CSV table of C-alpha atoms and ligand atoms in Angstrom, one decimal:
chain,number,residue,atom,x,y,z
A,901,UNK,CA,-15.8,29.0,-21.6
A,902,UNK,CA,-16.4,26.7,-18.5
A,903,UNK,CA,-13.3,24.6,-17.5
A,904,UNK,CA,-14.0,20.6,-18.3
A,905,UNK,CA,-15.5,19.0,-15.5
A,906,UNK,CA,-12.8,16.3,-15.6
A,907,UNK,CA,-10.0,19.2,-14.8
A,908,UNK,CA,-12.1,21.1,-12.1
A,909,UNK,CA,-12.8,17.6,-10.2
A,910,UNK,CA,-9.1,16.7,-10.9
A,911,UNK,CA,-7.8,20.8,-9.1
A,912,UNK,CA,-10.1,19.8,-6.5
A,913,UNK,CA,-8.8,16.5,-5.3
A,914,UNK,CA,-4.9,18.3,-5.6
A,915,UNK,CA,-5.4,21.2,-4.2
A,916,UNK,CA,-4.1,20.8,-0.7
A,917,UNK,CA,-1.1,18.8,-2.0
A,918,UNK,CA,-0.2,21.9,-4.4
A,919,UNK,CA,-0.7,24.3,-1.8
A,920,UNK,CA,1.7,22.4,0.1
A,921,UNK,CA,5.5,22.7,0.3
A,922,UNK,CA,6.1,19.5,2.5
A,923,UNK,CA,4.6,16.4,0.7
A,924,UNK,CA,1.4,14.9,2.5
A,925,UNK,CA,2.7,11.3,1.2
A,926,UNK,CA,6.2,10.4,0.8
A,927,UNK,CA,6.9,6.9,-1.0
A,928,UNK,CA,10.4,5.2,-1.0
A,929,UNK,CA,12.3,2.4,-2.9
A,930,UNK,CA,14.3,1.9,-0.8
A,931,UNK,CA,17.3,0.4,-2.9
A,932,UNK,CA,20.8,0.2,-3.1
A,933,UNK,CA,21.9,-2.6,0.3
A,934,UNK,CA,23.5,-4.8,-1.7
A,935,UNK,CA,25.9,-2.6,-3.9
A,936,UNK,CA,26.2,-0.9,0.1
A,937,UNK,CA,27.6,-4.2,1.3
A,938,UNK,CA,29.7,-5.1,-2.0
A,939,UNK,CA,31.7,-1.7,-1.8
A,940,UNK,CA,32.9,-2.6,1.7
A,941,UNK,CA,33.7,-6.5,0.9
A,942,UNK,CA,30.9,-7.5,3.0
A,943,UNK,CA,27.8,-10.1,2.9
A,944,UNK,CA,24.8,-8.2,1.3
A,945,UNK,CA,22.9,-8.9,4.7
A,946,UNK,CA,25.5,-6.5,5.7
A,947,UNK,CA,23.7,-4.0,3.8
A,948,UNK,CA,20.2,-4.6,4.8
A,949,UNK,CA,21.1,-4.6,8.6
A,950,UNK,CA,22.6,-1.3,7.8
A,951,UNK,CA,19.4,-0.4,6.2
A,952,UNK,CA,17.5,-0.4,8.9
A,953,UNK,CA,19.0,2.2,10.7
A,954,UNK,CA,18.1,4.4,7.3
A,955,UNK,CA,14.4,3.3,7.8
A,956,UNK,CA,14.5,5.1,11.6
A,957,UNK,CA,16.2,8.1,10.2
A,958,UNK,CA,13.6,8.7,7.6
A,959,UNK,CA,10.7,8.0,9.9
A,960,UNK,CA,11.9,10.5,12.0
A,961,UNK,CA,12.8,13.2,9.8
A,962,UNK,CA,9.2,12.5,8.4
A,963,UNK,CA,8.1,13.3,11.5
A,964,UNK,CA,10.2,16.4,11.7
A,965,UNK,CA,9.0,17.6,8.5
A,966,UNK,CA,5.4,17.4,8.9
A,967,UNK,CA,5.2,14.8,6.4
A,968,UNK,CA,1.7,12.6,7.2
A,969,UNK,CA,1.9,9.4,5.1
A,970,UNK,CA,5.8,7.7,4.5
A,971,UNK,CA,5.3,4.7,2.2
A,972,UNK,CA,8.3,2.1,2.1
A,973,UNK,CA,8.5,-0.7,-0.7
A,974,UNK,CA,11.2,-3.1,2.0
A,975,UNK,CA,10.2,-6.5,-0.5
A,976,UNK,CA,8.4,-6.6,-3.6
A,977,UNK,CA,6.8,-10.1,-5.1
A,978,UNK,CA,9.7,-10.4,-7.3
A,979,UNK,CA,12.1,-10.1,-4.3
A,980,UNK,CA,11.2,-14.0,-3.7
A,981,UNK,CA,13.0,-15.2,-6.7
A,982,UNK,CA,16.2,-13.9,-4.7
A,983,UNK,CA,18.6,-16.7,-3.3
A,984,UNK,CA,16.4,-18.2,-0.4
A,985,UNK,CA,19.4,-17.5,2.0
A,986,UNK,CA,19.0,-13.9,1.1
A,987,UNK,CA,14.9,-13.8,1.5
A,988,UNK,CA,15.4,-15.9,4.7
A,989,UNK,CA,17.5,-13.4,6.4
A,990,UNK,CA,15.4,-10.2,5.5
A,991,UNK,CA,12.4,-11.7,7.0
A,992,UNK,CA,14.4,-12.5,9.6
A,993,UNK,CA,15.3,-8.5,10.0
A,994,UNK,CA,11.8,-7.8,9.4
A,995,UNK,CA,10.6,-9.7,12.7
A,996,UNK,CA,13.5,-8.3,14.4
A,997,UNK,CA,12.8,-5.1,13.4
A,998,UNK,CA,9.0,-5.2,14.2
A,999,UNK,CA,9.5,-6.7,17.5
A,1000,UNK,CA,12.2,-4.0,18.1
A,1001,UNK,CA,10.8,-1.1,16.8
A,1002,UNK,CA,7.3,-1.1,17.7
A,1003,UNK,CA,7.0,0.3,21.3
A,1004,UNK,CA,8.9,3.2,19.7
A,1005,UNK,CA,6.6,3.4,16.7
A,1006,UNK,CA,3.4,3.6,19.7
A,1007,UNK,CA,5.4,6.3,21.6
A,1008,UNK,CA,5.5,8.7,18.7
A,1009,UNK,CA,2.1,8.8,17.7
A,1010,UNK,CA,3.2,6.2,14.6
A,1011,UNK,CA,0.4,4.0,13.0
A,1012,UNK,CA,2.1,1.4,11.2
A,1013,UNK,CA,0.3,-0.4,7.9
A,1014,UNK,CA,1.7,-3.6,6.2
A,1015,UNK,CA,0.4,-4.0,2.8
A,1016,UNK,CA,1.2,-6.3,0.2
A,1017,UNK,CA,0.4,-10.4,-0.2
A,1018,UNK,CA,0.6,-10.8,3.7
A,1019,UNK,CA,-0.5,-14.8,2.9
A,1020,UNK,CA,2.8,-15.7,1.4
A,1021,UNK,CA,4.6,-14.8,4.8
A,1022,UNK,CA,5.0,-17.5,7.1
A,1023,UNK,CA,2.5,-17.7,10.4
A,1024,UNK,CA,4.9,-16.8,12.9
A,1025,UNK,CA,5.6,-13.2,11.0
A,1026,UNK,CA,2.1,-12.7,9.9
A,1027,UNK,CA,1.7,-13.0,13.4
A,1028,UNK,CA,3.8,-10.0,14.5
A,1029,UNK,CA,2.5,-8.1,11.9
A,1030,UNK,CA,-0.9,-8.3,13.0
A,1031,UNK,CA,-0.2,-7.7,16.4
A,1032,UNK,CA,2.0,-4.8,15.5
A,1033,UNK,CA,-0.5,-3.3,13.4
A,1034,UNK,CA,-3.4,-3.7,15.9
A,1035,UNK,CA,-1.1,-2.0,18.7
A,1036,UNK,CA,-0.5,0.9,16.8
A,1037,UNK,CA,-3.7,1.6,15.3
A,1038,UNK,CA,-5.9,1.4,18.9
A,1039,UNK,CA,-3.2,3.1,21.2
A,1040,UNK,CA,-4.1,6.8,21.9
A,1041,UNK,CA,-2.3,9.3,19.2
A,1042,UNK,CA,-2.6,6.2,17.0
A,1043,UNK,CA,-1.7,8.1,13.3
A,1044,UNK,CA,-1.6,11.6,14.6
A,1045,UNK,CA,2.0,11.6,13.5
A,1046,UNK,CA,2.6,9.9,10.7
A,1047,UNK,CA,1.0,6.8,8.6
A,1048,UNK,CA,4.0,4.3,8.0
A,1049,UNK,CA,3.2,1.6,5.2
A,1050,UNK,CA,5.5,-1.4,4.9
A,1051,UNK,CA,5.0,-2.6,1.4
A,1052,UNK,CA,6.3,-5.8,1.7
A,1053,UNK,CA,5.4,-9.1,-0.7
A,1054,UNK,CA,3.7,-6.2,-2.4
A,1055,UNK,CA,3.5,-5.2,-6.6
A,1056,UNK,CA,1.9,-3.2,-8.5
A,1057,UNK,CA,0.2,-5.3,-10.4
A,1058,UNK,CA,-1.2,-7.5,-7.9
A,1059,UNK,CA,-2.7,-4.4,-6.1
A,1060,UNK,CA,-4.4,-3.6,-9.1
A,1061,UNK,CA,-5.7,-7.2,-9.9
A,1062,UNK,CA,-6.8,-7.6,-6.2
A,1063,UNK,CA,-8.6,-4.1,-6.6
A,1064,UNK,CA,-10.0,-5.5,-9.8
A,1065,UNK,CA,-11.8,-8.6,-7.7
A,1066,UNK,CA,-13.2,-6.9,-5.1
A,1067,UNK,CA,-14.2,-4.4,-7.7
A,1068,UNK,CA,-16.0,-7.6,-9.5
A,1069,UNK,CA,-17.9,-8.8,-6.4
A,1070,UNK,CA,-18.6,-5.0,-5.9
A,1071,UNK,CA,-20.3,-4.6,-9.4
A,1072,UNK,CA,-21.9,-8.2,-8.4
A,1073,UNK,CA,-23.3,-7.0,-5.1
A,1074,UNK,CA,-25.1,-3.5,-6.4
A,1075,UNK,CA,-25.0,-3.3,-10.4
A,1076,UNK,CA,-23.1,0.1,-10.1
A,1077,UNK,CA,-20.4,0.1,-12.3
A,1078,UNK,CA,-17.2,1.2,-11.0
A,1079,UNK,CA,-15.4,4.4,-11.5
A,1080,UNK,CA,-11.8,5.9,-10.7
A,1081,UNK,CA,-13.2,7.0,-7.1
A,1082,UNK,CA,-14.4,3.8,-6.3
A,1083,UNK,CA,-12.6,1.4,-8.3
A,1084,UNK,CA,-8.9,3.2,-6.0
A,1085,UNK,CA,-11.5,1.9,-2.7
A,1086,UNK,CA,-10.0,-1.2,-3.2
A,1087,UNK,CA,-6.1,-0.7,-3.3
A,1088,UNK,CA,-4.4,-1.5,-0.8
A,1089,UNK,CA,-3.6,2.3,-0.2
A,1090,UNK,CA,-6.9,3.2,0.0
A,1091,UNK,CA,-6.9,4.8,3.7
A,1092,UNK,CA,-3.8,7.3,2.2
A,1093,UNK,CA,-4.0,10.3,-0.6
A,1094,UNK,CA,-1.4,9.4,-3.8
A,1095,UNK,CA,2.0,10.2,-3.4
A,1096,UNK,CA,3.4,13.2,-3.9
A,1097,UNK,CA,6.8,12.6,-4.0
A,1098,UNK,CA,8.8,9.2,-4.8
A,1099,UNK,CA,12.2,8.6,-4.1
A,1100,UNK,CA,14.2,5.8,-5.3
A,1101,UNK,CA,18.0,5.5,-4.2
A,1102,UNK,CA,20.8,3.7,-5.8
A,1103,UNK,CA,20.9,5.8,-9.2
A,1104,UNK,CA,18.0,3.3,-10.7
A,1105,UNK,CA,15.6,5.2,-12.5
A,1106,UNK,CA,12.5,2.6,-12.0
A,1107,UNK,CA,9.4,2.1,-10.6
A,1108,UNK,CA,10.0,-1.8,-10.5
A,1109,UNK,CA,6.2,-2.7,-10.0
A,1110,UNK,CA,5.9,-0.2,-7.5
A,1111,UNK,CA,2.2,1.9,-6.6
A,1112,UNK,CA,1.5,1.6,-10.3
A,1113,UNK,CA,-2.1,3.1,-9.9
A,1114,UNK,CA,-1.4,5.5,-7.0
A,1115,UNK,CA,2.1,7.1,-8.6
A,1116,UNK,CA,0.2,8.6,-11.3
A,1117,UNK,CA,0.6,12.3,-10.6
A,1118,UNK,CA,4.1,12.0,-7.8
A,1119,UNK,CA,7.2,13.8,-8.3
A,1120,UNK,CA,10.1,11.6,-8.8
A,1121,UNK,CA,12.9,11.8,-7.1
A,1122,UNK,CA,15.9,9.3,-8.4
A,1123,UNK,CA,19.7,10.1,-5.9
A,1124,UNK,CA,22.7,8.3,-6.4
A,1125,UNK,CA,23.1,7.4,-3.0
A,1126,UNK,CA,22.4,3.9,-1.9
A,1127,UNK,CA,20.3,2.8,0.5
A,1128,UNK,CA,22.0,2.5,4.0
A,1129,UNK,CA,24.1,5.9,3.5
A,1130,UNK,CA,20.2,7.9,2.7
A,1131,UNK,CA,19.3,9.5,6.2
A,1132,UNK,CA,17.7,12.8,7.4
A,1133,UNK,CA,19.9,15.1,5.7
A,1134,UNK,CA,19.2,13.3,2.2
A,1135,UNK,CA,15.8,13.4,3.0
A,1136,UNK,CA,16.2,16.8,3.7
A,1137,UNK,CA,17.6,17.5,-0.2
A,1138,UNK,CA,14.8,15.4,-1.4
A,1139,UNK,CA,12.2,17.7,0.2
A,1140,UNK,CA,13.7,20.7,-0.9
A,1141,UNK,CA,13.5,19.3,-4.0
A,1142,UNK,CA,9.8,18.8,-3.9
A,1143,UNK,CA,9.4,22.0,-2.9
A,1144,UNK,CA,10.9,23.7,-5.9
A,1145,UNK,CA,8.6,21.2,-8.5
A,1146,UNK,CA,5.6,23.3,-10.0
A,1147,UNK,CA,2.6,20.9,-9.6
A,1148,UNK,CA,0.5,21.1,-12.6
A,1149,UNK,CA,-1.8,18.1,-13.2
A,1150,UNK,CA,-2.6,18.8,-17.2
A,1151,UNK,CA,-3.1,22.7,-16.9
A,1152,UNK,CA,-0.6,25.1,-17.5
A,1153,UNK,CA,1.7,26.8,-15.7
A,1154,UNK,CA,-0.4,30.6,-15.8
A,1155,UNK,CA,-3.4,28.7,-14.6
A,1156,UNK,CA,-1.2,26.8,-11.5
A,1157,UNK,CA,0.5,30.7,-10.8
A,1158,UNK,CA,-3.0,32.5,-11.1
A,1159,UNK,CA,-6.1,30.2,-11.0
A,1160,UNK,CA,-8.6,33.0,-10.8
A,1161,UNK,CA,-6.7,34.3,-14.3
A,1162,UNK,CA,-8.6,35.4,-17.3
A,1163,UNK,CA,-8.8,32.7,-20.2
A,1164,UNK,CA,-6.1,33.4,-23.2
B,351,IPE,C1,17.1,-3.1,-1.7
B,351,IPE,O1,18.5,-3.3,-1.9
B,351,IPE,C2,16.5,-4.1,-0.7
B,351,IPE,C3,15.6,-5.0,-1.3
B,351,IPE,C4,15.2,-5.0,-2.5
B,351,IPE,C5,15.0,-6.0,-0.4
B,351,IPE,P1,19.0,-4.4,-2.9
B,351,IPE,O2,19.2,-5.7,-2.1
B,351,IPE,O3,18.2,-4.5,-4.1
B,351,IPE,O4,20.4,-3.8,-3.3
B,351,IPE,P2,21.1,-3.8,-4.7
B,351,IPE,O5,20.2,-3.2,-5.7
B,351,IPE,O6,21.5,-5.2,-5.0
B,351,IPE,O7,22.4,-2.9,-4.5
B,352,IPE,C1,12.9,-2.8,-5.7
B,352,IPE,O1,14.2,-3.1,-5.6
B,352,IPE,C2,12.2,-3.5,-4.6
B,352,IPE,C3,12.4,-2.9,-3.2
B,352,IPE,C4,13.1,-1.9,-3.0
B,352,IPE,C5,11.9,-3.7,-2.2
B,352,IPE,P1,14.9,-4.2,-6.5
B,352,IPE,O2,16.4,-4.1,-6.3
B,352,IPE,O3,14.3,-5.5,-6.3
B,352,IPE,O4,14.5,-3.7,-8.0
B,352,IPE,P2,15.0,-4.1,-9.4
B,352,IPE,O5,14.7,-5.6,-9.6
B,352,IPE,O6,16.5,-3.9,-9.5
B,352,IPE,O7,14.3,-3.2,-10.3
B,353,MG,MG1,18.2,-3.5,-5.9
């Protein structure tokens, strides 16, 4: 019998992720600075200074590893209900660290993406963030590296509701209706494939409003260790991980092993 043409589209789009021991797109919550800062008596800004530094480590061990897209969720829409003294000092950290980090980013071939509700930032950051991300997409290796997308003032949700709109004027425009392919042309991901792989630190299992569309088929990766102490070496075990995980995407595990296999 002929396979469904739902499953043979669906092994086409996956097949170089499954062929693949080292995930195309890694995606990171990147959770845990507070608790960090709490278990050493400090302020929690404490613990997102010190999560910076995890942020370089993983960006270059991503680079290391071959990995082409590294997606990190550093603020999410319900991050603004924080204390404002909290939310004022990580947007402070995240102009610092822009304005620190991106001649680096340009050397090593990084293209940096921002992606989330940009408009609820205030001017002087959506600023940097639109001079960072111009610099590093027209400089020379621009992206031959590794994609880095900041989620920041980003959900789920709101990706999918924006999609939804643009979707809308879409439909309005041409009187196609929309399907899967073209619908996920409107997410904010849309330049990168799905992940592969999430990780989440801090012992959470969650996806708190996280890619909700694009996680569909990722591995999930939940560690213990929080934030600020995840660096190369953890990313290393979370790889390795990965690499052990049978990818199946609905068909069974004889069909993944032997896809040319005679039908039972
Ligand atoms: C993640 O660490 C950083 C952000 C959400 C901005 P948290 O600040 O959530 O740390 P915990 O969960 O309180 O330990
Ligand atoms: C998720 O962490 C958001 C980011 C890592 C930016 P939170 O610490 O805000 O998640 P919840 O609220 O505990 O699920
Ligand atoms: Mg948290």
């Amino acid at each position: 019998m002929a396979p469904p043409l739902v499953g043979s589209m669906a092994a086409d789009r996956h097949s170089v992720a499954e062929r693949s021991a080292v995930p195309r797109h890694v995606a990171i919550i990147m959770d845990g600075n507070g608790r960090w800062a709490k278990a050493r008596f400090l302020p929690r800004v404490a613990g997102h200074s010190r999560g910076v530094e995890s942020v370089r480590a993983v960006i270059e061990a991503s680079i290391a590893h071959g990995v082409e897209y590294l997606t990190l969720f550093a603020f999410s829409s319900e991050n603004w209900a924080r204390p404002a003294e909290e939310v004022s000092v990580l947007m402070r950290l995240f102009m610092s660290s822009l304005q620190k980090e991106i001649d680096s980013l340009i050397r090593n071939g990084v293209r940096l993406r921002v992606v989330g509700q940009i408009d609820t930032f205030e001017p002087k950051l959506r600023e940097l963030i639109r001079s960072a991300q111009e610099r590093t997409a027209v400089h020379g290796n621009a992206g031959t590296r590794l994609h880095l997308t900041i989620c920041a003032s980003y959900s789920g949700r709101w990706d999918i509701v924006q999609a939804a709109s643009r979707s809308a004027q879409a439909y309005r425009d041409t009187e196609v209706l929309p399907n899967e392919a073209s619908f996920a042309q409107h997410l904010a991901l849309s330049f990168a494939p799905d992940p592969d792989l999430l990780i989440r630190t801090s012992g959470e299992q969650r996806i708190s409003n996280f890619l909700l569309w694009q996680l569909a088929y990722a591995e999930i990766y939940f560690t213990e260790a929080l934030w600020p102490d995840f660096g190369a070496e953890a990313f290393s075990r979370a790889l390795s991980w990965y690499a052990g995980r049978e990818r199946r995407f609905g068909r069974t595990s004889e069909q993944v092993q032997d896809p040319g296999g005679a039908p039972c």
